[in-house]
CSV table of C-alpha atoms in Angstrom, one decimal:
chain,number,residue,atom,x,y,z
A,17,GLY,CA,14.7,2.5,4.3
A,18,GLN,CA,17.9,0.7,3.8
A,19,ASN,CA,20.7,-1.3,5.6
A,20,ILE,CA,24.4,-0.9,4.5
A,21,ASP,CA,27.0,-3.4,5.4
A,22,GLN,CA,30.6,-3.0,4.9
A,23,PRO,CA,34.0,-3.6,6.3
A,24,THR,CA,35.1,-1.4,9.0
A,25,GLU,CA,38.9,-1.7,7.9
A,26,MET,CA,41.1,-3.3,5.4
A,27,THR,CA,45.0,-3.2,5.2
A,28,ALA,CA,46.9,-3.5,2.0
A,29,THR,CA,50.3,-3.1,0.4
A,30,GLU,CA,51.6,-0.7,-1.7
A,31,GLY,CA,51.0,-1.6,-5.3
A,32,ALA,CA,48.4,-4.4,-4.4
A,33,ILE,CA,44.7,-5.0,-4.9
A,34,VAL,CA,42.1,-4.6,-2.5
A,35,GLN,CA,38.2,-4.8,-3.0
A,36,ILE,CA,35.8,-3.8,-1.0
A,37,ASN,CA,32.6,-5.2,-0.5
A,38,CYS,CA,29.0,-3.8,0.0
A,39,THR,CA,25.7,-5.5,0.9
A,40,TYR,CA,22.6,-3.4,0.9
A,41,GLN,CA,18.7,-4.1,1.8
A,42,THR,CA,16.4,-1.7,0.0
A,43,SER,CA,13.3,-0.5,-0.3
A,44,GLY,CA,13.8,1.1,-3.6
A,45,PHE,CA,16.8,1.1,-5.4
A,46,ASN,CA,18.0,4.1,-7.8
A,47,GLY,CA,21.8,3.8,-7.8
A,48,LEU,CA,24.7,3.3,-5.6
A,49,PHE,CA,27.5,5.1,-5.2
A,50,TRP,CA,31.2,5.1,-4.0
A,51,TYR,CA,32.8,8.1,-2.2
A,52,GLN,CA,36.7,8.8,-0.5
A,53,GLN,CA,37.1,10.5,2.4
A,54,HIS,CA,40.6,11.3,3.6
A,55,ALA,CA,40.9,11.9,7.5
A,56,GLY,CA,39.2,15.4,8.0
A,57,GLU,CA,38.2,16.1,4.6
A,58,ALA,CA,34.7,15.9,2.8
A,59,PRO,CA,33.8,13.0,0.9
A,60,THR,CA,34.3,13.1,-2.8
A,61,PHE,CA,32.7,11.3,-5.6
A,62,LEU,CA,34.3,7.9,-7.1
A,63,SER,CA,31.9,6.0,-9.0
A,64,TYR,CA,28.0,5.5,-9.6
A,65,ASN,CA,26.7,2.1,-10.7
A,66,VAL,CA,22.4,2.0,-11.3
A,67,LEU,CA,23.1,-1.2,-13.9
A,68,ASP,CA,24.4,-4.6,-13.2
A,69,GLY,CA,28.2,-4.8,-14.2
A,70,LEU,CA,31.3,-3.1,-13.8
A,71,GLU,CA,32.4,0.5,-14.2
A,72,GLU,CA,36.0,1.5,-14.6
A,73,LYS,CA,38.0,4.5,-13.9
A,74,GLY,CA,41.5,4.5,-14.1
A,75,ARG,CA,42.7,2.6,-11.1
A,76,PHE,CA,39.2,2.2,-9.5
A,77,SER,CA,36.3,0.1,-10.3
A,78,SER,CA,32.9,-0.8,-9.3
A,79,PHE,CA,30.4,-3.3,-9.9
A,80,LEU,CA,27.0,-3.8,-9.0
A,81,SER,CA,24.5,-6.7,-8.8
A,82,ARG,CA,21.0,-5.5,-8.2
A,83,SER,CA,19.5,-8.9,-8.0
A,84,LYS,CA,22.4,-9.7,-4.7
A,85,GLY,CA,22.0,-6.3,-3.3
A,86,TYR,CA,25.9,-6.2,-3.8
A,87,SER,CA,28.5,-4.1,-4.7
A,88,TYR,CA,32.2,-3.9,-4.7
A,89,LEU,CA,35.1,-1.5,-5.1
A,90,LEU,CA,38.3,-2.7,-6.5
A,91,LEU,CA,41.4,-0.2,-5.9
A,92,LYS,CA,44.3,-1.6,-8.2
A,93,GLU,CA,47.9,-0.7,-7.7
A,94,LEU,CA,47.8,0.5,-4.3
A,95,GLN,CA,49.4,4.0,-3.7
A,96,MET,CA,49.8,5.5,-0.1
A,97,LYS,CA,47.6,8.3,-1.0
A,98,ASP,CA,44.7,5.6,-1.4
A,99,SER,CA,44.8,5.5,2.4
A,100,ALA,CA,41.4,7.0,3.2
A,101,SER,CA,37.7,5.8,4.3
A,102,TYR,CA,35.4,4.5,1.2
A,103,LEU,CA,31.9,4.9,1.9
A,104,CYS,CA,29.1,2.9,-0.1
A,105,ALA,CA,25.6,4.9,-0.3
A,106,VAL,CA,22.6,3.8,-2.1
A,107,ARG,CA,19.9,6.0,-3.5
A,108,ASP,CA,16.3,5.4,-3.0
A,109,SER,CA,13.3,6.1,-5.4
A,110,ASP,CA,13.0,9.7,-3.6
A,111,TYR,CA,16.7,10.5,-4.6
A,112,LYS,CA,17.7,10.2,-1.0
A,113,LEU,CA,21.2,8.3,-0.1
A,114,SER,CA,21.5,6.5,2.8
A,115,PHE,CA,25.7,5.7,3.6
A,116,GLY,CA,27.3,2.6,5.2
A,117,ALA,CA,29.8,3.3,8.1
A,118,GLY,CA,32.6,3.4,5.8
A,119,THR,CA,35.4,0.9,5.3
A,120,THR,CA,38.8,2.7,6.5
A,121,VAL,CA,41.6,1.1,4.0
A,122,THR,CA,45.3,1.5,5.3
A,123,VAL,CA,48.1,0.9,2.5
A,124,ARG,CA,51.4,-0.1,3.9
A,125,ALA,CA,54.6,0.5,2.3
B,183,ILE,CA,36.4,28.8,-7.8
B,184,ALA,CA,32.7,26.8,-8.1
B,185,GLY,CA,31.6,24.6,-5.2
B,186,ILE,CA,30.3,24.5,-1.6
B,187,THR,CA,31.3,26.8,1.0
B,188,GLN,CA,30.6,26.1,4.8
B,189,ALA,CA,31.4,28.2,8.1
B,190,PRO,CA,32.6,28.1,10.4
B,191,THR,CA,34.9,25.5,10.1
B,192,SER,CA,34.7,24.9,13.7
B,193,GLN,CA,32.9,25.7,16.6
B,194,ILE,CA,32.7,24.9,20.4
B,195,LEU,CA,28.9,25.4,21.8
B,196,ALA,CA,27.8,25.9,25.3
B,197,ALA,CA,24.4,23.7,25.8
B,198,GLY,CA,21.2,25.4,25.6
B,199,ARG,CA,22.5,28.1,22.8
B,200,ARG,CA,21.2,28.9,19.3
B,201,MET,CA,23.4,28.3,16.4
B,202,THR,CA,23.2,28.5,12.7
B,203,LEU,CA,25.4,26.3,10.1
B,204,ARG,CA,25.8,28.1,7.0
B,205,CYS,CA,26.2,26.5,3.5
B,206,THR,CA,26.4,28.1,0.3
B,207,GLN,CA,26.6,26.6,-3.4
B,208,ASP,CA,27.6,28.3,-6.6
B,209,MET,CA,26.7,25.4,-8.9
B,210,ARG,CA,23.2,26.2,-9.1
B,211,HIS,CA,22.2,22.7,-7.7
B,212,ASN,CA,18.2,22.6,-7.4
B,213,ALA,CA,18.8,20.1,-4.4
B,214,MET,CA,20.8,20.9,-0.8
B,215,TYR,CA,21.5,18.7,1.8
B,216,TRP,CA,22.7,18.4,5.6
B,217,TYR,CA,24.4,15.5,7.0
B,218,ARG,CA,25.8,14.5,10.2
B,219,GLN,CA,28.8,12.3,10.5
B,220,ASP,CA,29.5,10.5,13.6
B,221,LEU,CA,32.3,8.0,14.5
B,222,GLY,CA,30.7,4.3,13.5
B,223,LEU,CA,27.4,5.5,12.2
B,224,GLY,CA,28.4,6.8,8.7
B,225,LEU,CA,26.6,9.8,7.2
B,226,ARG,CA,22.9,10.6,8.4
B,227,LEU,CA,20.6,13.1,6.7
B,228,ILE,CA,19.2,15.5,8.5
B,229,HIS,CA,17.2,17.7,6.4
B,230,TYR,CA,17.0,18.5,2.5
B,231,SER,CA,15.7,20.9,0.2
B,232,ASN,CA,14.9,19.7,-3.6
B,233,THR,CA,14.4,23.1,-4.7
B,234,ALA,CA,14.2,26.8,-3.5
B,235,GLY,CA,11.2,27.2,-1.0
B,236,THR,CA,11.0,23.7,-0.1
B,237,THR,CA,12.4,21.6,2.8
B,238,GLY,CA,12.5,18.2,3.9
B,239,LYS,CA,12.8,16.0,7.0
B,240,GLY,CA,15.4,13.2,6.8
B,241,GLU,CA,16.7,10.3,9.1
B,242,VAL,CA,17.6,12.6,12.2
B,243,PRO,CA,15.7,15.9,12.0
B,244,ASP,CA,14.7,16.3,15.6
B,245,GLY,CA,16.5,19.4,17.1
B,246,TYR,CA,17.5,21.2,14.1
B,247,SER,CA,15.5,23.3,11.4
B,248,VAL,CA,16.7,24.5,7.8
B,249,SER,CA,15.4,27.1,5.5
B,250,ARG,CA,16.1,27.5,1.8
B,251,ALA,CA,14.9,30.9,0.7
B,252,ASN,CA,16.9,31.0,-2.5
B,253,THR,CA,19.0,28.5,-4.7
B,254,ASP,CA,22.4,29.3,-3.0
B,255,ASP,CA,21.7,29.2,0.4
B,256,PHE,CA,20.8,26.3,2.8
B,257,PRO,CA,21.5,27.4,6.5
B,258,LEU,CA,21.1,25.0,9.6
B,259,THR,CA,20.1,26.0,12.9
B,260,LEU,CA,20.2,24.4,16.1
B,261,ALA,CA,17.7,26.1,18.1
B,262,SER,CA,19.1,24.9,21.7
B,263,ALA,CA,22.3,22.8,21.6
B,264,VAL,CA,22.8,19.7,23.2
B,265,PRO,CA,25.7,17.7,23.8
B,266,SER,CA,24.5,14.7,21.6
B,267,GLN,CA,24.6,17.5,18.6
B,268,THR,CA,28.5,17.3,18.8
B,269,SER,CA,29.6,16.0,15.2
B,270,VAL,CA,30.9,16.8,12.3
B,271,TYR,CA,28.2,18.4,9.8
B,272,PHE,CA,28.4,18.5,5.8
B,273,CYS,CA,26.4,20.3,3.3
B,274,ALA,CA,26.0,18.9,0.0
B,275,SER,CA,24.0,19.6,-3.2
B,276,SER,CA,23.1,18.0,-6.1
B,277,ASP,CA,22.2,19.0,-10.0
B,278,SER,CA,18.7,16.8,-9.5
B,279,SER,CA,17.5,17.8,-12.9
B,280,GLY,CA,17.2,13.9,-13.8
B,281,SER,CA,19.9,14.8,-17.1
B,282,GLY,CA,22.6,13.1,-15.3
B,283,THR,CA,23.6,10.8,-12.5
B,284,ASP,CA,22.7,13.7,-9.5
B,285,THR,CA,25.7,12.9,-7.8
B,286,GLN,CA,25.8,14.8,-4.5
B,287,TYR,CA,28.9,17.1,-3.9
B,288,PHE,CA,30.0,17.7,-0.6
B,289,GLY,CA,31.0,21.0,1.3
B,290,PRO,CA,34.4,21.1,3.7
B,291,GLY,CA,32.6,20.6,6.8
B,292,THR,CA,31.8,22.0,10.1
B,293,ARG,CA,33.0,20.5,13.3
B,294,LEU,CA,30.8,21.4,16.2
B,295,THR,CA,31.1,20.5,19.9
B,296,VAL,CA,28.7,21.3,22.6
B,297,LEU,CA,29.5,21.3,26.3
């Protein structure tokens, strides 16, 4: 099984940078995903890491260290529309996803 | 427009009633999933199907059943609803062919209240 931890809430100012950490303990690792979920909506895919290192996609980057069981999602140049919940999910060797409880990010003007 | 649809959008149900949540995808994905999302607990897997004709149990399968008669549809049935099944239910699908990241894509969700 998986044990996935991420902070419950974070607040940042428009234009700033926020880093959301995710730690996990897994019985079989086969990739880590980050999803964005706006209130009342479905989760939408943001990023995927399976090898150690940084993946960059525009204003969003995701990092993975498999030996440390650690990932972070970096949101740069924050915009008001980035206010949402961010879900860390770990895939096991059976291709099943286990999700963290999510981090609610509030962007203030 | 390609994607996943779920019905109904929301439902209020009396305890003890039977209810089927519908999920249809038109992306020809072979794998489909049902999750429930509760405040503070995140998404939890109820049942899944790796391909048409097969299903499997997830983390919280009790009180739910699924079927996968074809590639596109994956209904979730609550045989006798209980208040603890009040939740938001999301259906998801993935290509699962091994040729890509096998990312799961989610439907818009069904908000179910059992009284």
